[in-house]
Coordinates of C-alpha atoms in Angstrom, one line a residue:
Chain A
X1 CA -0.2 0.1 0.0
X2 CA 1.4 3.0 -0.9
X3 CA 1.0 6.1 1.2
X4 CA 0.8 9.4 -0.2
X5 CA 2.3 13.0 1.7
X6 CA 1.1 16.4 0.9
X7 CA 4.1 18.7 2.4
X8 CA 1.7 22.1 2.1
X9 CA 2.9 25.9 2.5
X10 CA 1.8 29.3 1.3
X11 CA 5.4 30.0 0.8
X12 CA 8.1 28.1 -0.7
X13 CA 7.0 25.0 1.0
X14 CA 10.8 24.9 2.3
X15 CA 10.4 24.7 5.5
X16 CA 7.1 22.1 5.6
X17 CA 8.9 19.8 3.4
X18 CA 12.4 19.7 4.6
X19 CA 10.3 18.8 8.0
X20 CA 8.3 16.5 6.2
X21 CA 11.0 14.2 4.8
X22 CA 13.0 14.3 8.3
X23 CA 10.3 13.1 9.6
X24 CA 9.2 10.2 7.1
X25 CA 12.5 9.1 6.7
X26 CA 12.4 7.4 10.2
X27 CA 9.6 5.2 8.7
X28 CA 12.1 3.1 5.3
X29 CA 9.4 0.3 5.7
X30 CA 6.5 2.3 4.8
X31 CA 6.0 3.4 0.7
X32 CA 5.1 7.3 1.0
X33 CA 4.7 9.8 -1.9
X34 CA 5.8 12.8 -1.2
X35 CA 4.2 15.7 -2.8
X36 CA 5.2 20.0 -2.4
X37 CA 2.4 22.0 -2.8
X38 CA 3.8 25.3 -2.5
X39 CA 2.5 29.1 -2.8
X40 CA -1.0 27.6 -1.7
X41 CA -1.5 31.5 -0.5
X42 CA -5.6 32.4 -2.0
X43 CA -8.5 31.0 -0.6
X44 CA -9.1 29.3 -4.7
X45 CA -5.7 27.7 -4.2
X46 CA -6.7 26.2 -1.0
X47 CA -10.2 24.9 -2.5
X48 CA -8.3 23.2 -5.8
X49 CA -5.6 21.2 -3.1
X50 CA -8.3 20.2 -1.0
X51 CA -9.9 18.3 -4.0
X52 CA -6.8 17.0 -5.1
X53 CA -6.3 15.5 -1.7
X54 CA -9.8 14.1 -1.4
X55 CA -9.0 12.4 -4.6
X56 CA -6.0 10.7 -4.1
X57 CA -7.4 9.4 -0.7
X58 CA -10.0 8.1 -2.5
X59 CA -7.2 6.4 -5.1
X60 CA -4.9 5.4 -2.0
X61 CA -7.8 4.3 -0.3
X62 CA -6.2 5.9 2.8
X63 CA -6.0 9.1 4.5
X64 CA -3.1 11.2 2.7
X65 CA -0.6 12.7 5.4
X66 CA -0.6 16.5 5.6
X67 CA 2.0 18.2 6.9
X68 CA 2.2 22.0 6.6
X69 CA 3.3 25.6 7.4
X70 CA 0.6 27.5 6.2
X71 CA 0.3 30.6 8.4
X72 CA -3.2 32.5 7.4
X73 CA -6.4 31.0 9.5
X74 CA -8.5 31.6 6.4
X75 CA -6.4 28.9 4.7
X76 CA -5.9 26.9 7.4
X77 CA -9.3 26.3 7.9
X78 CA -9.9 25.3 4.9
X79 CA -7.1 22.7 4.0
X80 CA -8.5 21.3 8.0
X81 CA -11.2 20.3 6.3
X82 CA -9.5 17.8 4.0
X83 CA -9.3 14.3 4.6
X84 CA -5.1 13.2 6.3
X85 CA -3.8 12.4 9.1
X86 CA -2.3 16.0 10.2
X87 CA 1.5 17.2 11.3
X88 CA 0.5 20.8 12.5
X89 CA 3.5 22.4 12.8
X90 CA 2.7 26.0 13.7
X91 CA -0.4 25.4 16.1
X92 CA 1.4 22.7 18.1
X93 CA 5.1 24.8 18.8
X94 CA 3.6 28.3 18.1
X95 CA 1.7 28.5 21.5
X96 CA 3.8 27.1 24.1
X97 CA 6.2 29.9 22.2
X98 CA 3.9 32.8 22.7
X99 CA 3.7 31.4 26.1
X100 CA 7.7 31.4 26.7
X101 CA 8.3 34.4 24.9
X102 CA 5.1 36.3 27.0
X103 CA 4.3 37.9 23.7
X104 CA 1.9 37.1 20.5
X105 CA 3.4 35.6 17.2
X106 CA 2.3 38.0 14.4
X107 CA 2.0 35.0 12.3
X108 CA 4.1 36.1 9.0
X109 CA 5.7 33.5 8.3
X110 CA 5.7 33.7 4.3
X111 CA 6.2 37.4 4.5
X112 CA 9.3 37.1 6.2
X113 CA 11.0 35.4 3.7
X114 CA 10.0 37.8 1.3
X115 CA 11.0 40.6 2.4
X116 CA 15.2 39.4 2.8
X117 CA 17.1 42.4 3.4
X118 CA 19.1 44.0 0.5
X119 CA 22.7 43.5 2.1
X120 CA 21.5 39.2 2.6
X121 CA 21.0 39.5 -1.5
X122 CA 23.4 41.3 -2.7
X123 CA 26.3 39.4 -0.1
X124 CA 25.0 36.2 -1.9
X125 CA 25.0 36.9 -5.1
X126 CA 28.1 38.7 -4.8
X127 CA 29.2 34.9 -3.3
X128 CA 28.2 33.5 -6.2
X129 CA 29.9 35.9 -8.7
X130 CA 32.9 34.9 -7.0
X131 CA 32.6 31.3 -6.4
X132 CA 32.0 31.1 -10.4
X133 CA 35.1 33.8 -11.0
X134 CA 37.5 31.5 -9.1
X135 CA 36.5 28.2 -10.3
X136 CA 38.8 25.5 -10.9
X137 CA 42.2 27.7 -10.4
X138 CA 40.6 30.4 -13.3
X139 CA 41.6 33.5 -11.3
X140 CA 44.1 33.7 -7.6
X141 CA 44.6 37.3 -7.3
X142 CA 41.5 37.5 -5.3
X143 CA 42.9 35.2 -2.9
X144 CA 42.6 37.6 0.5
X145 CA 39.3 37.6 -0.9
X146 CA 38.7 34.6 -0.3
X147 CA 36.7 33.2 3.0
X148 CA 38.0 29.5 1.9
X149 CA 40.0 28.0 -0.9
X150 CA 38.8 25.0 -1.6
X151 CA 41.5 22.3 -2.8
X152 CA 41.4 18.8 -4.2
X153 CA 41.4 16.6 -7.6
X154 CA 38.9 17.5 -10.3
X155 CA 35.7 16.3 -10.0
X156 CA 35.8 15.3 -6.0
X157 CA 33.2 18.5 -5.5
X158 CA 35.2 21.5 -4.6
X159 CA 33.0 23.3 -7.8
X160 CA 29.2 22.1 -6.4
X161 CA 30.7 22.9 -2.6
X162 CA 31.8 26.5 -3.6
X163 CA 28.3 27.3 -5.3
X164 CA 26.2 26.1 -2.1
X165 CA 28.8 27.8 0.5
X166 CA 27.7 31.0 -1.7
X167 CA 23.5 30.7 -2.7
X168 CA 23.4 29.2 1.2
X169 CA 25.4 31.1 3.5
X170 CA 27.1 34.0 1.6
X171 CA 31.0 32.6 2.5
X172 CA 33.2 33.1 -0.6
X173 CA 34.6 30.1 -1.5
X174 CA 36.7 29.9 -4.3
X175 CA 38.5 26.1 -5.6
X176 CA 41.7 25.5 -6.7
X177 CA 42.6 21.5 -8.5
X178 CA 45.3 20.0 -7.6
X179 CA 46.6 18.5 -11.0
X180 CA 49.8 16.7 -11.8
X181 CA 51.2 19.7 -13.1
X182 CA 51.8 20.8 -9.3
X183 CA 54.2 17.9 -9.8
X184 CA 58.1 18.0 -8.2
X185 CA 60.4 16.5 -10.4
X186 CA 60.0 13.6 -8.8
X187 CA 56.9 13.3 -9.1
X188 CA 55.5 14.3 -5.5
X189 CA 52.5 16.5 -5.1
X190 CA 53.4 20.3 -3.9
X191 CA 51.8 22.9 -2.5
X192 CA 51.2 25.9 -5.7
X193 CA 53.0 29.4 -4.8
X194 CA 49.8 30.7 -5.1
X195 CA 48.4 29.0 -2.5
X196 CA 50.8 29.1 0.0
X197 CA 50.4 32.4 1.8
X198 CA 46.8 31.5 2.2
X199 CA 47.7 28.2 3.6
X200 CA 45.5 29.0 6.5
X201 CA 42.5 29.5 3.8
X202 CA 42.8 26.0 2.3
X203 CA 40.4 23.3 3.0
X204 CA 40.8 19.5 1.2
X205 CA 38.1 17.5 0.3
X206 CA 39.3 14.0 -1.0
X207 CA 37.4 10.8 -2.2
X208 CA 37.0 7.4 -3.0
X209 CA 39.0 6.3 -5.7
X210 CA 36.8 3.9 -6.8
X211 CA 33.8 7.1 -7.0
X212 CA 36.3 9.4 -8.2
X213 CA 37.1 6.8 -11.4
X214 CA 32.7 6.8 -11.7
X215 CA 32.2 10.2 -12.2
X216 CA 35.3 10.6 -14.1
X217 CA 34.1 7.7 -16.1
X218 CA 30.7 9.6 -17.1
X219 CA 32.7 12.5 -18.3
X220 CA 35.4 10.9 -20.0
X221 CA 34.8 7.4 -20.3
X222 CA 37.8 4.7 -21.0
X223 CA 40.3 7.2 -20.7
X224 CA 43.5 8.1 -18.7
X225 CA 41.6 10.8 -16.9
X226 CA 39.0 7.9 -15.1
X227 CA 41.2 5.2 -14.9
X228 CA 41.8 3.4 -11.6
X229 CA 45.5 3.8 -11.5
X230 CA 44.9 7.1 -11.7
X231 CA 42.7 8.2 -9.8
X232 CA 44.4 6.3 -7.0
X233 CA 47.4 8.1 -7.7
X234 CA 45.8 11.3 -7.3
X235 CA 44.1 10.9 -4.0
X236 CA 46.6 9.5 -2.9
X237 CA 49.0 12.5 -3.2
X238 CA 46.4 15.0 -2.3
X239 CA 46.1 13.0 1.2
X240 CA 49.8 13.4 1.5
X241 CA 49.6 16.8 1.4
X242 CA 47.0 17.4 3.0
X243 CA 48.4 15.8 6.2
X244 CA 52.2 17.2 5.8
X245 CA 51.0 20.5 5.8
X246 CA 47.9 19.5 8.3
X247 CA 45.4 21.1 6.1
X248 CA 42.0 19.9 7.0
X249 CA 39.3 17.7 4.7
X250 CA 37.2 15.6 4.6
X251 CA 36.1 12.8 2.2
X252 CA 33.1 13.7 0.4
X253 CA 32.9 10.3 -1.3
X254 CA 29.7 9.1 0.8
X255 CA 28.0 13.1 1.9
X256 CA 25.9 15.0 0.3
X257 CA 26.7 18.8 -1.4
X258 CA 25.2 19.7 1.8
X259 CA 26.6 17.5 4.3
X260 CA 30.7 18.4 2.9
X261 CA 29.5 21.8 3.7
X262 CA 28.1 22.5 6.9
X263 CA 30.8 20.1 8.1
X264 CA 33.2 22.2 6.6
X265 CA 32.0 24.7 8.3
X266 CA 31.2 23.3 11.8
X267 CA 35.2 22.3 11.4
X268 CA 36.7 25.3 10.7
X269 CA 34.2 27.8 12.6
X270 CA 34.1 29.9 9.1
X271 CA 31.5 32.5 9.8
X272 CA 28.3 32.5 7.3
X273 CA 28.1 36.5 5.7
X274 CA 24.7 35.0 5.9
X275 CA 21.8 33.2 6.9
X276 CA 20.2 30.0 5.1
X277 CA 16.8 30.6 4.2
Chain B
X1 CA 17.1 41.4 26.6
X2 CA 18.1 39.7 23.9
X3 CA 17.3 35.7 24.0
X4 CA 19.4 32.8 22.0
X5 CA 17.7 30.1 20.2
X6 CA 19.8 27.0 19.7
X7 CA 19.3 25.0 16.8
X8 CA 20.6 21.5 17.2
X9 CA 21.0 18.3 15.3
X10 CA 23.1 15.1 14.6
X11 CA 23.2 16.3 10.5
X12 CA 24.0 18.9 9.1
X13 CA 20.9 21.2 11.2
X14 CA 19.1 22.0 7.8
X15 CA 15.8 21.1 8.8
X16 CA 15.9 21.9 12.7
X17 CA 17.1 25.6 11.9
X18 CA 15.1 26.0 8.8
X19 CA 11.7 25.3 11.1
X20 CA 13.2 27.1 14.0
X21 CA 14.1 29.9 12.1
X22 CA 10.5 29.8 10.6
X23 CA 9.2 29.5 13.9
X24 CA 11.3 32.4 15.6
X25 CA 10.5 34.5 12.7
X26 CA 6.3 35.0 14.2
X27 CA 8.0 37.2 16.6
X28 CA 9.0 40.4 15.3
X29 CA 9.1 42.1 18.7
X30 CA 11.8 39.6 20.4
X31 CA 15.4 40.1 19.5
X32 CA 17.2 36.2 19.7
X33 CA 20.3 35.1 18.7
X34 CA 20.2 31.9 16.6
X35 CA 23.1 29.3 17.0
X36 CA 22.7 26.3 14.6
X37 CA 25.3 23.5 16.3
X38 CA 24.8 21.0 13.4
X39 CA 26.5 17.1 13.9
X40 CA 26.3 16.6 17.9
X41 CA 26.1 13.6 17.0
X42 CA 28.7 12.0 20.5
X43 CA 27.9 11.8 24.0
X44 CA 31.0 14.2 24.1
X45 CA 29.9 16.8 22.1
X46 CA 26.8 16.4 23.7
X47 CA 28.2 17.6 27.3
X48 CA 30.2 20.0 25.1
X49 CA 27.4 21.9 23.9
X50 CA 25.5 21.3 27.2
X51 CA 27.9 23.7 29.3
X52 CA 28.1 26.4 26.4
X53 CA 24.0 26.1 26.7
X54 CA 24.4 26.6 30.3
X55 CA 26.5 29.5 30.1
X56 CA 24.5 31.2 27.8
X57 CA 21.2 31.1 30.4
X58 CA 23.6 32.5 32.7
X59 CA 24.5 34.9 30.8
X60 CA 21.6 35.8 29.2
X61 CA 19.6 35.7 32.9
X62 CA 16.7 33.3 30.8
X63 CA 16.7 30.3 29.4
X64 CA 17.8 29.6 25.2
X65 CA 15.1 27.8 23.5
X66 CA 16.3 24.8 22.5
X67 CA 15.0 23.6 18.6
X68 CA 16.6 20.2 17.6
X69 CA 16.2 16.9 15.5
X70 CA 18.2 14.9 17.2
X71 CA 17.8 10.7 16.8
X72 CA 20.0 9.2 19.2
X73 CA 18.5 8.5 22.0
X74 CA 21.5 8.9 24.3
X75 CA 22.5 11.9 22.8
X76 CA 18.5 13.6 23.7
X77 CA 19.2 12.2 26.9
X78 CA 22.7 14.6 27.6
X79 CA 20.7 17.6 25.7
X80 CA 17.4 17.1 27.5
X81 CA 19.7 17.7 30.7
X82 CA 20.1 21.6 29.7
X83 CA 18.4 24.3 30.6
X84 CA 15.6 25.7 28.0
X85 CA 12.2 26.1 26.8
X86 CA 12.6 23.2 24.2
X87 CA 10.8 22.2 20.8
X88 CA 11.3 19.0 20.2
X89 CA 10.0 17.9 17.3
X90 CA 10.6 14.5 16.9
X91 CA 9.0 13.4 20.1
X92 CA 6.0 15.3 19.5
X93 CA 5.2 14.1 16.2
X94 CA 6.9 10.8 15.6
X95 CA 4.5 8.8 17.9
X96 CA 1.3 10.0 16.0
X97 CA 3.4 8.9 13.3
X98 CA 4.3 5.8 14.4
X99 CA 0.2 5.1 15.2
X100 CA -0.9 6.5 11.5
X101 CA 1.5 5.2 10.0
X102 CA 0.4 1.4 12.6
X103 CA 4.5 1.1 11.9
X104 CA 7.4 1.9 14.4
X105 CA 10.2 4.7 13.3
X106 CA 14.1 3.7 12.4
X107 CA 15.5 6.1 13.8
X108 CA 17.9 7.4 11.0
X109 CA 17.2 10.6 10.0
X110 CA 21.1 11.4 10.2
X111 CA 21.6 8.2 8.4
X112 CA 19.5 9.1 5.5
X113 CA 20.7 12.3 4.2
X114 CA 24.2 10.3 4.5
X115 CA 23.5 7.0 2.2
X116 CA 22.4 9.8 -0.8
X117 CA 21.8 7.2 -4.1
X118 CA 24.3 7.6 -6.4
X119 CA 21.9 8.4 -9.1
X120 CA 20.6 11.7 -7.0
X121 CA 23.9 13.0 -6.3
X122 CA 25.5 13.0 -10.7
X123 CA 22.2 14.0 -11.4
X124 CA 22.9 16.9 -9.0
X125 CA 26.6 17.3 -9.8
X126 CA 25.7 17.1 -14.0
X127 CA 22.9 19.4 -13.4
X128 CA 25.4 22.1 -12.2
X129 CA 27.6 21.8 -14.5
X130 CA 25.5 22.1 -17.1
X131 CA 24.1 25.5 -15.5
X132 CA 28.1 26.9 -15.3
X133 CA 28.6 25.4 -19.4
X134 CA 25.6 27.4 -19.8
X135 CA 25.4 30.5 -18.0
X136 CA 25.3 33.7 -19.7
X137 CA 25.0 32.5 -22.8
X138 CA 28.1 31.2 -23.1
X139 CA 27.3 28.3 -25.6
X140 CA 24.3 27.3 -26.8
X141 CA 23.8 24.2 -28.4
X142 CA 22.6 22.3 -25.6
X143 CA 19.2 23.6 -25.3
X144 CA 17.7 20.6 -26.4
X145 CA 19.1 18.9 -23.1
X146 CA 17.7 21.9 -20.7
X147 CA 15.1 21.8 -18.9
X148 CA 14.2 25.9 -19.1
X149 CA 16.2 28.4 -20.2
X150 CA 15.8 31.6 -18.2
X151 CA 15.6 35.4 -20.1
X152 CA 16.1 38.7 -18.9
X153 CA 18.6 41.6 -18.4
X154 CA 21.9 41.5 -16.8
X155 CA 22.2 41.0 -13.2
X156 CA 18.5 40.4 -13.2
X157 CA 19.2 36.7 -10.6
X158 CA 19.8 34.3 -13.2
X159 CA 23.1 33.0 -12.8
X160 CA 21.7 32.2 -8.8
X161 CA 18.7 30.4 -9.8
X162 CA 20.5 28.3 -12.6
X163 CA 22.9 27.1 -9.8
X164 CA 19.9 27.0 -7.6
X165 CA 17.7 24.7 -9.9
X166 CA 21.0 22.8 -10.1
X167 CA 22.0 22.2 -6.6
X168 CA 18.8 21.5 -5.2
X169 CA 16.3 19.9 -7.7
X170 CA 19.3 19.3 -10.4
X171 CA 17.0 20.5 -12.7
X172 CA 19.2 21.8 -16.1
X173 CA 18.8 25.3 -16.3
X174 CA 20.6 27.5 -18.9
X175 CA 19.9 31.0 -19.0
X176 CA 20.6 34.0 -21.6
X177 CA 21.0 37.9 -21.5
X178 CA 18.4 40.2 -22.7
X179 CA 20.7 42.8 -24.2
X180 CA 21.0 45.4 -27.1
X181 CA 23.0 43.1 -30.0
X182 CA 19.0 41.3 -30.0
X183 CA 17.3 44.3 -30.8
X184 CA 16.4 45.2 -35.0
X185 CA 17.3 48.6 -36.5
X186 CA 14.4 50.2 -35.1
X187 CA 15.7 49.2 -31.4
X188 CA 12.9 47.2 -30.7
X189 CA 13.9 43.6 -29.0
X190 CA 13.9 40.5 -30.7
X191 CA 14.1 36.8 -29.1
X192 CA 17.3 35.8 -30.8
X193 CA 16.9 32.9 -33.0
X194 CA 18.9 30.4 -31.1
X195 CA 16.0 30.8 -28.6
X196 CA 13.0 30.5 -31.3
X197 CA 13.2 27.0 -31.4
X198 CA 13.0 26.5 -27.8
X199 CA 10.4 28.7 -26.9
X200 CA 8.6 26.7 -24.6
X201 CA 11.2 26.2 -22.6
X202 CA 11.7 30.1 -21.8
X203 CA 11.1 31.9 -18.7
X204 CA 11.7 35.3 -18.1
X205 CA 12.8 37.2 -14.7
X206 CA 11.8 40.7 -14.9
X207 CA 13.4 43.1 -12.3
X208 CA 12.2 46.5 -10.6
X209 CA 14.5 49.0 -12.6
X210 CA 15.2 50.4 -9.5
X211 CA 17.0 47.3 -7.7
X212 CA 18.7 47.0 -11.3
X213 CA 20.2 50.2 -11.2
X214 CA 21.4 49.7 -7.6
X215 CA 22.6 46.7 -8.2
X216 CA 24.7 47.0 -11.3
X217 CA 26.1 50.6 -9.7
X218 CA 27.7 47.8 -7.5
X219 CA 29.3 46.1 -10.3
X220 CA 30.4 49.3 -12.7
X221 CA 29.2 52.7 -10.3
X222 CA 27.9 55.3 -12.3
X223 CA 28.1 53.7 -16.4
X224 CA 25.7 53.9 -18.3
X225 CA 25.3 50.3 -17.4
X226 CA 24.1 51.5 -14.4
X227 CA 22.3 54.3 -14.8
X228 CA 18.2 54.5 -14.5
X229 CA 17.8 55.4 -18.6
X230 CA 19.0 52.5 -19.5
X231 CA 17.8 50.0 -16.4
X232 CA 14.1 51.9 -17.3
X233 CA 14.6 50.8 -21.1
X234 CA 16.2 47.7 -20.8
X235 CA 13.6 46.3 -18.4
X236 CA 10.7 47.5 -20.1
X237 CA 11.6 45.7 -23.5
X238 CA 12.4 42.4 -21.7
X239 CA 8.6 42.7 -19.9
X240 CA 7.1 44.1 -23.6
X241 CA 9.0 40.8 -25.6
X242 CA 7.3 38.3 -23.0
X243 CA 3.7 39.6 -23.4
X244 CA 4.5 39.9 -27.1
X245 CA 5.0 36.0 -27.0
X246 CA 3.2 34.3 -24.3
X247 CA 6.8 33.2 -22.2
X248 CA 5.8 33.7 -18.2
X249 CA 7.4 35.8 -15.9
X250 CA 8.3 36.9 -12.5
X251 CA 9.3 40.1 -11.3
X252 CA 12.1 38.8 -9.2
X253 CA 13.2 42.3 -7.1
X254 CA 11.7 40.8 -3.3
X255 CA 12.0 37.6 -4.4
X256 CA 15.1 35.4 -2.7
X257 CA 16.7 32.9 -5.1
X258 CA 14.9 30.1 -3.1
X259 CA 11.7 31.8 -4.0
X260 CA 12.7 32.5 -7.8
X261 CA 13.0 29.1 -7.7
X262 CA 10.3 27.6 -6.5
X263 CA 7.2 29.8 -7.9
X264 CA 9.5 29.0 -10.7
X265 CA 9.2 25.4 -10.6
X266 CA 5.0 26.3 -9.4
X267 CA 4.2 28.2 -12.3
X268 CA 5.6 25.8 -14.7
X269 CA 5.0 22.8 -13.9
X270 CA 9.1 21.3 -14.6
X271 CA 9.6 18.2 -12.6
X272 CA 12.6 18.2 -10.1
X273 CA 14.8 15.7 -11.0
X274 CA 16.3 15.0 -7.8
X275 CA 14.5 15.6 -4.4
X276 CA 16.3 18.5 -2.3
X277 CA 17.7 17.7 1.2

């Protein structure tokens, strides 16, 4: 039996979905179809969604799970009439919080997200362009403005991590690829001179060579670049360099971009410039 | 009186922080310092955090607010002993959900995030590189592989939106700038031929000219590019083009990258390739 869960919001739906997925992830044995319904911000949209929920209940033969972060009372009431098992985040927690904070809440979740401060917006956009300009060692003269410089072999996750750090936290992340160009005459990887004076900003990424080979194979099948020998050699040299110079690093093999980013922040204590939304 | 809120997790902290910020945003009049504490995944880290919470309670003269998504029972117990007003998401909702789903939950939030499927990871990474390769009209021959092509004037938010769509949803978003190069002889903006055959994939962004001028001014102060006249003219031509060709579009002026992206998805019905995490 497949059940359906609806994550409903009058805003982006990010909070409802993130909480809903975390809760339902606890039930590995239950097959749950997950539908996010953002921007349910009018009575009409709410009624139309109730129709969808009713049809889903009939089709599934069991009531859907409804997880919502709708603030508007009139819209809530419409959704409340839908058949479903309701996880009502706001009404559950807002009242106790009102007592604790000894004040009334303002019911403005949607708006809060919309009125982003100009400064925070500019910071995030600036950081995204910083990450783009300083991607893959393309430019190295702005490293004094970087909050962090990610280093690692090609395709270990540097670019997506830099961009996530910029978009989510406004962190200015450059990244620099460790390649054979930076080996000395006996084939040992050396810290490129351009990085030497920013050693305190370096953060290393590493990866299981088998995973690396698979990722590179997608890009250039059956090449030297994607061969196991090459991947093993590059990864072991990069890790040796991190250890020798005490560059903090993490293994990205089993981590999502979110995890790589948040772990890096937790380990280095780098300040976020803006709060995630 | 400033109060402190702790968002605590044994994983990335994204769920705890997202929910916590949404809840606390309802209390606009209360000044709340917000601290995210991710990866509290050992008893030792939990004890050390309890020490920080205790010190905070003394300094603030009032108990902190504690919002957590810790799953491990032993770690929970340590945190539970800290002084604070606790918003306990999992224990509040998991038990009722267990009854509704008639099964036990598996207490594995952290792990669930870690065991990302390889396919989803590849999809997101591929989409990030697609967005980079197809940024700002740099390349146009891959538009048949695009899920969406964002169009708009320079600095209206195309690049951050493309990257967010890729990172968060695995959507392949190209973007193309509308510039004077695409005006005809009477100075009217025309749809560039390279976009004509992909009209069904186009999505327009627009922006308040004053906001655009401010953003451009950061980049090139006191230039024609950042002048109000220029910004007004470009924006009005872009909007005229959208209307004439029935290209759906949204005004990004007061929206965050998250909102632009999720609204675009809601309006176009584009399929996400992966779920956000």
